[in-house]
Short mmCIF file of C-alpha atoms in Angstrom, two decimals:
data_model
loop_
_atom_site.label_atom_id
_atom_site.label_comp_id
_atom_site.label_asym_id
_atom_site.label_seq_id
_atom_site.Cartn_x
_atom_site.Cartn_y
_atom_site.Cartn_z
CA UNK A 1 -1.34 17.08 -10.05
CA UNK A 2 -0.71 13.61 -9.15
CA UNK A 3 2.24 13.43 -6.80
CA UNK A 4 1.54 9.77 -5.76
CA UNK A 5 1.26 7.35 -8.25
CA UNK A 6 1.85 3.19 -8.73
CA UNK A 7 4.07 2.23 -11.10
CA UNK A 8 4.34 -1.36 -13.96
CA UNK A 9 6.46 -2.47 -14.88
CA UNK A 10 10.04 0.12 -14.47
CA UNK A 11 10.23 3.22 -11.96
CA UNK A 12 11.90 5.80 -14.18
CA UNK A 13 13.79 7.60 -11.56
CA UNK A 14 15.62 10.02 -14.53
CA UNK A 15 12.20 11.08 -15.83
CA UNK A 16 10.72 11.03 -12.19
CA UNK A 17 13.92 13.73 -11.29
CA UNK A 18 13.47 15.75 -14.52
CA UNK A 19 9.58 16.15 -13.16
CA UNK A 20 11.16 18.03 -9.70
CA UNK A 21 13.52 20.18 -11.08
CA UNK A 22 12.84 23.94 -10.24
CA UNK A 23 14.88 27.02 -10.25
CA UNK A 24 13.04 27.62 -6.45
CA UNK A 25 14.59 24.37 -5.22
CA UNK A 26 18.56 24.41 -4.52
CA UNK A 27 18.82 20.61 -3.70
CA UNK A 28 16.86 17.62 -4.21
CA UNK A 29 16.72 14.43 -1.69
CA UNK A 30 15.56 10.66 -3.05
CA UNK A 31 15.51 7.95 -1.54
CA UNK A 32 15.46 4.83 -3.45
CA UNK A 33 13.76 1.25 -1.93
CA UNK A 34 15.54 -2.05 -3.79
CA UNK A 35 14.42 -5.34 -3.66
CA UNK A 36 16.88 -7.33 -1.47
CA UNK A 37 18.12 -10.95 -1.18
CA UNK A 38 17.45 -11.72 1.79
CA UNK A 39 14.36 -10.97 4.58
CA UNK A 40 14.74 -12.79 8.25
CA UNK A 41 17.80 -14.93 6.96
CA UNK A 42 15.80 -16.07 4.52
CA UNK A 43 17.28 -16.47 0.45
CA UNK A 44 14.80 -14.07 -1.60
CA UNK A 45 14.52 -14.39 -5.39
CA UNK A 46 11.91 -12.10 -5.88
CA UNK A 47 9.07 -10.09 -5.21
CA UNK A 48 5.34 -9.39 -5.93
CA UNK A 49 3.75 -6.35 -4.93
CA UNK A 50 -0.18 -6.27 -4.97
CA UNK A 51 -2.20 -3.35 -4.43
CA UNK A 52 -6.00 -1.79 -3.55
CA UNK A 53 -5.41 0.80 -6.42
CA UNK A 54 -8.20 2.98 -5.46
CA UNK A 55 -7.39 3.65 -1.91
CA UNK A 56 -3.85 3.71 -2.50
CA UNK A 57 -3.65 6.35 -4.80
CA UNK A 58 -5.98 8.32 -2.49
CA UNK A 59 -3.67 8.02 0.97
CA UNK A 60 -0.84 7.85 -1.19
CA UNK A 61 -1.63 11.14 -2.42
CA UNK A 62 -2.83 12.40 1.08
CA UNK A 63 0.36 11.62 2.15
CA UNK A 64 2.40 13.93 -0.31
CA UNK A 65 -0.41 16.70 0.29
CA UNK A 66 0.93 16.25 4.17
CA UNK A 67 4.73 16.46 3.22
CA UNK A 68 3.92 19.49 1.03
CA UNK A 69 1.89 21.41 4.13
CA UNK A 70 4.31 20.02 6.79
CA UNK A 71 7.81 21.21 5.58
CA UNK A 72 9.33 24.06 3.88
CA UNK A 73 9.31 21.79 0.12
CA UNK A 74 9.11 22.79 -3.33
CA UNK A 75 7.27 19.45 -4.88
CA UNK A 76 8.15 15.78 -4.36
CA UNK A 77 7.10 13.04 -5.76
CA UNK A 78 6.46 9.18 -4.82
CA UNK A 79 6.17 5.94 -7.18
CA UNK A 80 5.55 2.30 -5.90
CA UNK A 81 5.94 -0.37 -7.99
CA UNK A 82 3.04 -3.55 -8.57
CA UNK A 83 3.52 -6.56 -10.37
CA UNK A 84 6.18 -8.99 -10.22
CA UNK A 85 9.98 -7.20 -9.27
CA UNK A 86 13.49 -9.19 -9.82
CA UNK A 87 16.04 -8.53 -7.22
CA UNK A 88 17.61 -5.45 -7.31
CA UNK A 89 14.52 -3.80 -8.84
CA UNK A 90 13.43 -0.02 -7.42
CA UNK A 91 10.40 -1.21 -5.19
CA UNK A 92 9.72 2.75 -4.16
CA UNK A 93 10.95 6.09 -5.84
CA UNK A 94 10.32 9.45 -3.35
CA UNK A 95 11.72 12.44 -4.58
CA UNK A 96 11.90 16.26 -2.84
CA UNK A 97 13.07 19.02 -4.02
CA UNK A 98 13.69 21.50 -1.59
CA UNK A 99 14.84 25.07 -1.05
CA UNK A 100 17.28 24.01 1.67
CA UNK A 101 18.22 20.27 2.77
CA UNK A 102 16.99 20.30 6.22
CA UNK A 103 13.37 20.06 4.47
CA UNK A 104 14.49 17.86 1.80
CA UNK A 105 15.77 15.13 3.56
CA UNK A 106 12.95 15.34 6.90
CA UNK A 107 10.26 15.43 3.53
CA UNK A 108 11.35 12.73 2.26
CA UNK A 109 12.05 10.38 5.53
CA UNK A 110 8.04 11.42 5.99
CA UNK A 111 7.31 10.04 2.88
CA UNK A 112 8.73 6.80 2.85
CA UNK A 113 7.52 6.39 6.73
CA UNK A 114 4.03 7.17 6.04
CA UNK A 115 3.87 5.18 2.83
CA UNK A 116 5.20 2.34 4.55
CA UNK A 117 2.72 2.61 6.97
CA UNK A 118 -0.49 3.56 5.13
CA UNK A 119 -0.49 2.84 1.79
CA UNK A 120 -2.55 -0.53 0.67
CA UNK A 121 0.27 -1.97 -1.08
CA UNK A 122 1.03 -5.95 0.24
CA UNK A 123 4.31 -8.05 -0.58
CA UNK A 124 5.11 -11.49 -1.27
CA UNK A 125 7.87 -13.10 -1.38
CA UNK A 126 9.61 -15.50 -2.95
CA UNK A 127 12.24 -17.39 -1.37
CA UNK A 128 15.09 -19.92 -2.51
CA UNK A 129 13.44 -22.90 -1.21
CA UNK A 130 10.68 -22.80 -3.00
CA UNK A 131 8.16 -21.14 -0.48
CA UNK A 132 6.34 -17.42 -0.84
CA UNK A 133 4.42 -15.47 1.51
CA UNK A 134 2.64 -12.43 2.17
CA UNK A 135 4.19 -10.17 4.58
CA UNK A 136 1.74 -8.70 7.49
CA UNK A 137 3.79 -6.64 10.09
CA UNK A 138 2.67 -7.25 13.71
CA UNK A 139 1.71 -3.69 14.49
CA UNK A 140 4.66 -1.75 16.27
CA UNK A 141 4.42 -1.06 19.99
CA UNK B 1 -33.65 -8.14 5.14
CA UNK B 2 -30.76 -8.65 3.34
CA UNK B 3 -28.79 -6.41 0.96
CA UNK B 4 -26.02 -7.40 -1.83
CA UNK B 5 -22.37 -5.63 -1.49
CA UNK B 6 -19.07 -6.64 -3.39
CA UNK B 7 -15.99 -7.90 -1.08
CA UNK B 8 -12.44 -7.27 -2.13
CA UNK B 9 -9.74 -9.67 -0.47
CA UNK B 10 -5.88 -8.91 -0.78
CA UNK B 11 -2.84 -10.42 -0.08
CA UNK B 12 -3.36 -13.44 2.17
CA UNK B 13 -6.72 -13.12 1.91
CA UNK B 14 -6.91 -13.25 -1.44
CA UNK B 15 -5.10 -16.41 -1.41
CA UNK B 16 -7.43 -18.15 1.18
CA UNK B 17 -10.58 -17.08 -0.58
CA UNK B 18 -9.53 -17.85 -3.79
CA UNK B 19 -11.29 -14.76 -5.49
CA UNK B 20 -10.18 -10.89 -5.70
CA UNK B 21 -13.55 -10.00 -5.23
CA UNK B 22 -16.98 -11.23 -4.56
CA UNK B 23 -20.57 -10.51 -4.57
CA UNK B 24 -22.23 -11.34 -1.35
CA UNK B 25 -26.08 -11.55 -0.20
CA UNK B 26 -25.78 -10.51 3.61
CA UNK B 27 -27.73 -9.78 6.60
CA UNK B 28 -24.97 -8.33 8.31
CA UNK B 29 -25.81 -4.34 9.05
CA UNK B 30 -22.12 -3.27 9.55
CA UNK B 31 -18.50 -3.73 8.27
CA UNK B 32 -17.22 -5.74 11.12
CA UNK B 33 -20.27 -8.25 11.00
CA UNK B 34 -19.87 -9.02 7.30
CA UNK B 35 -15.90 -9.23 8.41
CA UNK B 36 -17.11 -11.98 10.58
CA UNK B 37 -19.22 -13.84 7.98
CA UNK B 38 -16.36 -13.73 5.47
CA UNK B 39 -14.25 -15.17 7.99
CA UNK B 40 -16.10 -17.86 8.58
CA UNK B 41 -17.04 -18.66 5.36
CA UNK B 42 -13.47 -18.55 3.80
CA UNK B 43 -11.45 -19.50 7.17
CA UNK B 44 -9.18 -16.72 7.36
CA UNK B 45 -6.66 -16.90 9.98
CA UNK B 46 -6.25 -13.19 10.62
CA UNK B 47 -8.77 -11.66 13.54
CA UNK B 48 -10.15 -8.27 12.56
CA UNK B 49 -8.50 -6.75 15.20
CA UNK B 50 -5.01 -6.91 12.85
CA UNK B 51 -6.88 -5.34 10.03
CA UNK B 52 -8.39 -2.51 8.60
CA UNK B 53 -11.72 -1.59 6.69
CA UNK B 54 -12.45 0.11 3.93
CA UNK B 55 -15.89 1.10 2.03
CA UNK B 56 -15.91 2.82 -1.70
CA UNK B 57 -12.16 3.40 -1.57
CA UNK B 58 -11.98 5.15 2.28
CA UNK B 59 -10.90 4.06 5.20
CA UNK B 60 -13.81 3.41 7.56
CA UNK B 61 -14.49 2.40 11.54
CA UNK B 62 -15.74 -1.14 11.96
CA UNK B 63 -18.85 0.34 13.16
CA UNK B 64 -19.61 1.96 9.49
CA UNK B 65 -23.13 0.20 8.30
CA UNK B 66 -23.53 -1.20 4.67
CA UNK B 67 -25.46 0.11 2.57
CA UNK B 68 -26.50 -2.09 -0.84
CA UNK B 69 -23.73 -1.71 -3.87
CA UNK B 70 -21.30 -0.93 -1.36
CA UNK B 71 -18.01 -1.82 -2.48
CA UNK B 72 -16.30 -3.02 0.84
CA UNK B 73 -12.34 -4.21 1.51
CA UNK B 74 -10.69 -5.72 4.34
CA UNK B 75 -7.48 -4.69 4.65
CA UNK B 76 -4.48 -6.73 5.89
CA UNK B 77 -1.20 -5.18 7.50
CA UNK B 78 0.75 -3.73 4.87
CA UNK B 79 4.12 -4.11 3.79
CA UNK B 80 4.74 -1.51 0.71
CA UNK B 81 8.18 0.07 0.59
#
């Protein structure tokens, strides 16, 4: 079961949903990441997303085995995208369906947290002006 | 002595080495010593301090020794999501 996976060139969120749906789960939270037009006041036309495939899919994966162990869920599901994304584009897809919301919606905040934080996935981007540039957080105090 | 491992550079680092990966002939006995080498070699701007390692596709302490064929990344902050 691969509940992790990296996604080119279109998330299917429909197909992605269909994949959750369970008589066991009575709700289902997603949360949806879109590529934006601006970062830092900054015009953004677009985005590229570059990955270590390997390791991603294995901490990406370790990461849904965590939501799955740590709250009351009934499967959920994450996609990232790679490749180049226009704006407006679904950058991340997490999914949880859930017996009761409480889990659905702390799953899935877990999810996107953790992926954010973990996952070797690196973005550049593209700006109005004509400059790009990959994006390395300072660490978070 | 010697042995021959493959880097893999992302991101910025990618850019300033010009190469995804590369095969390198090295002396140095652990991951943060080849880190070092690389660095020098390529003139990356990041200090290993703001990065992480990985060898054969799993996170790993700087300490972690090479061993020959290892397939070893350095890993700059990430911004999925």
């Amino acid at each position: 079961m691969t509940r992790f996976r990296l996604r080119e060139p279109r998330i299917d969120g429909d197909a992605l949903r269909r994949e959750l749906q369970a008589h066991a789960a009575g709700g289902f939270c997603c949360f949806e990441g879109w590529v934006r037009d601006t970062h830092a006041g900054r015009a953004v036309l677009r985005l590229d997303y570059q990955a270590y495939e390997r390791l991603a899919l294995r901490e990406g994966e370790r990461i849904a085995e965590e939501a799955c162990a740590r709250f009351a869920v009934v499967d959920v599901r994450c996609e990232h995208r790679v490749g180049t994304l226009a704006l407006g584009e679904v950058a991340v897809w997490i999914g949880v369906a859930a017996a009761h919301r409480d889990a659905a919606f702390a799953a899935c905040r877990y999810l996107i947290d953790e992926i954010k934080q973990r996952v070797p996935i690196w973005k550049r981007e593209h700006y109005a002006d004509g400059d790009s540039g990959w994006i390395h957080p300072e660490p978070r105090d | 002595m010697t042995q021959r491992v493959t880097v893999l550079y992302f991101a910025s680092l990618r850019d300033a080495s010009g190469c995804a990966a590369e095969e390198v002939e090295t002396a140095a006995t652990d991951v943060a010593a080849l880190y070092a080498e690389c660095r020098a070699r390529h003139g990356f701007v990041l200090p290993q301090q703001r990065l992480r390692a990985a060898v054969d596709g799993a996170f790993v302490p700087w300490t972690t020794a090479l061993h020959a064929g290892a397939e070893i990344a350095f890993l700059p902050p990430v911004s999925g999501g």
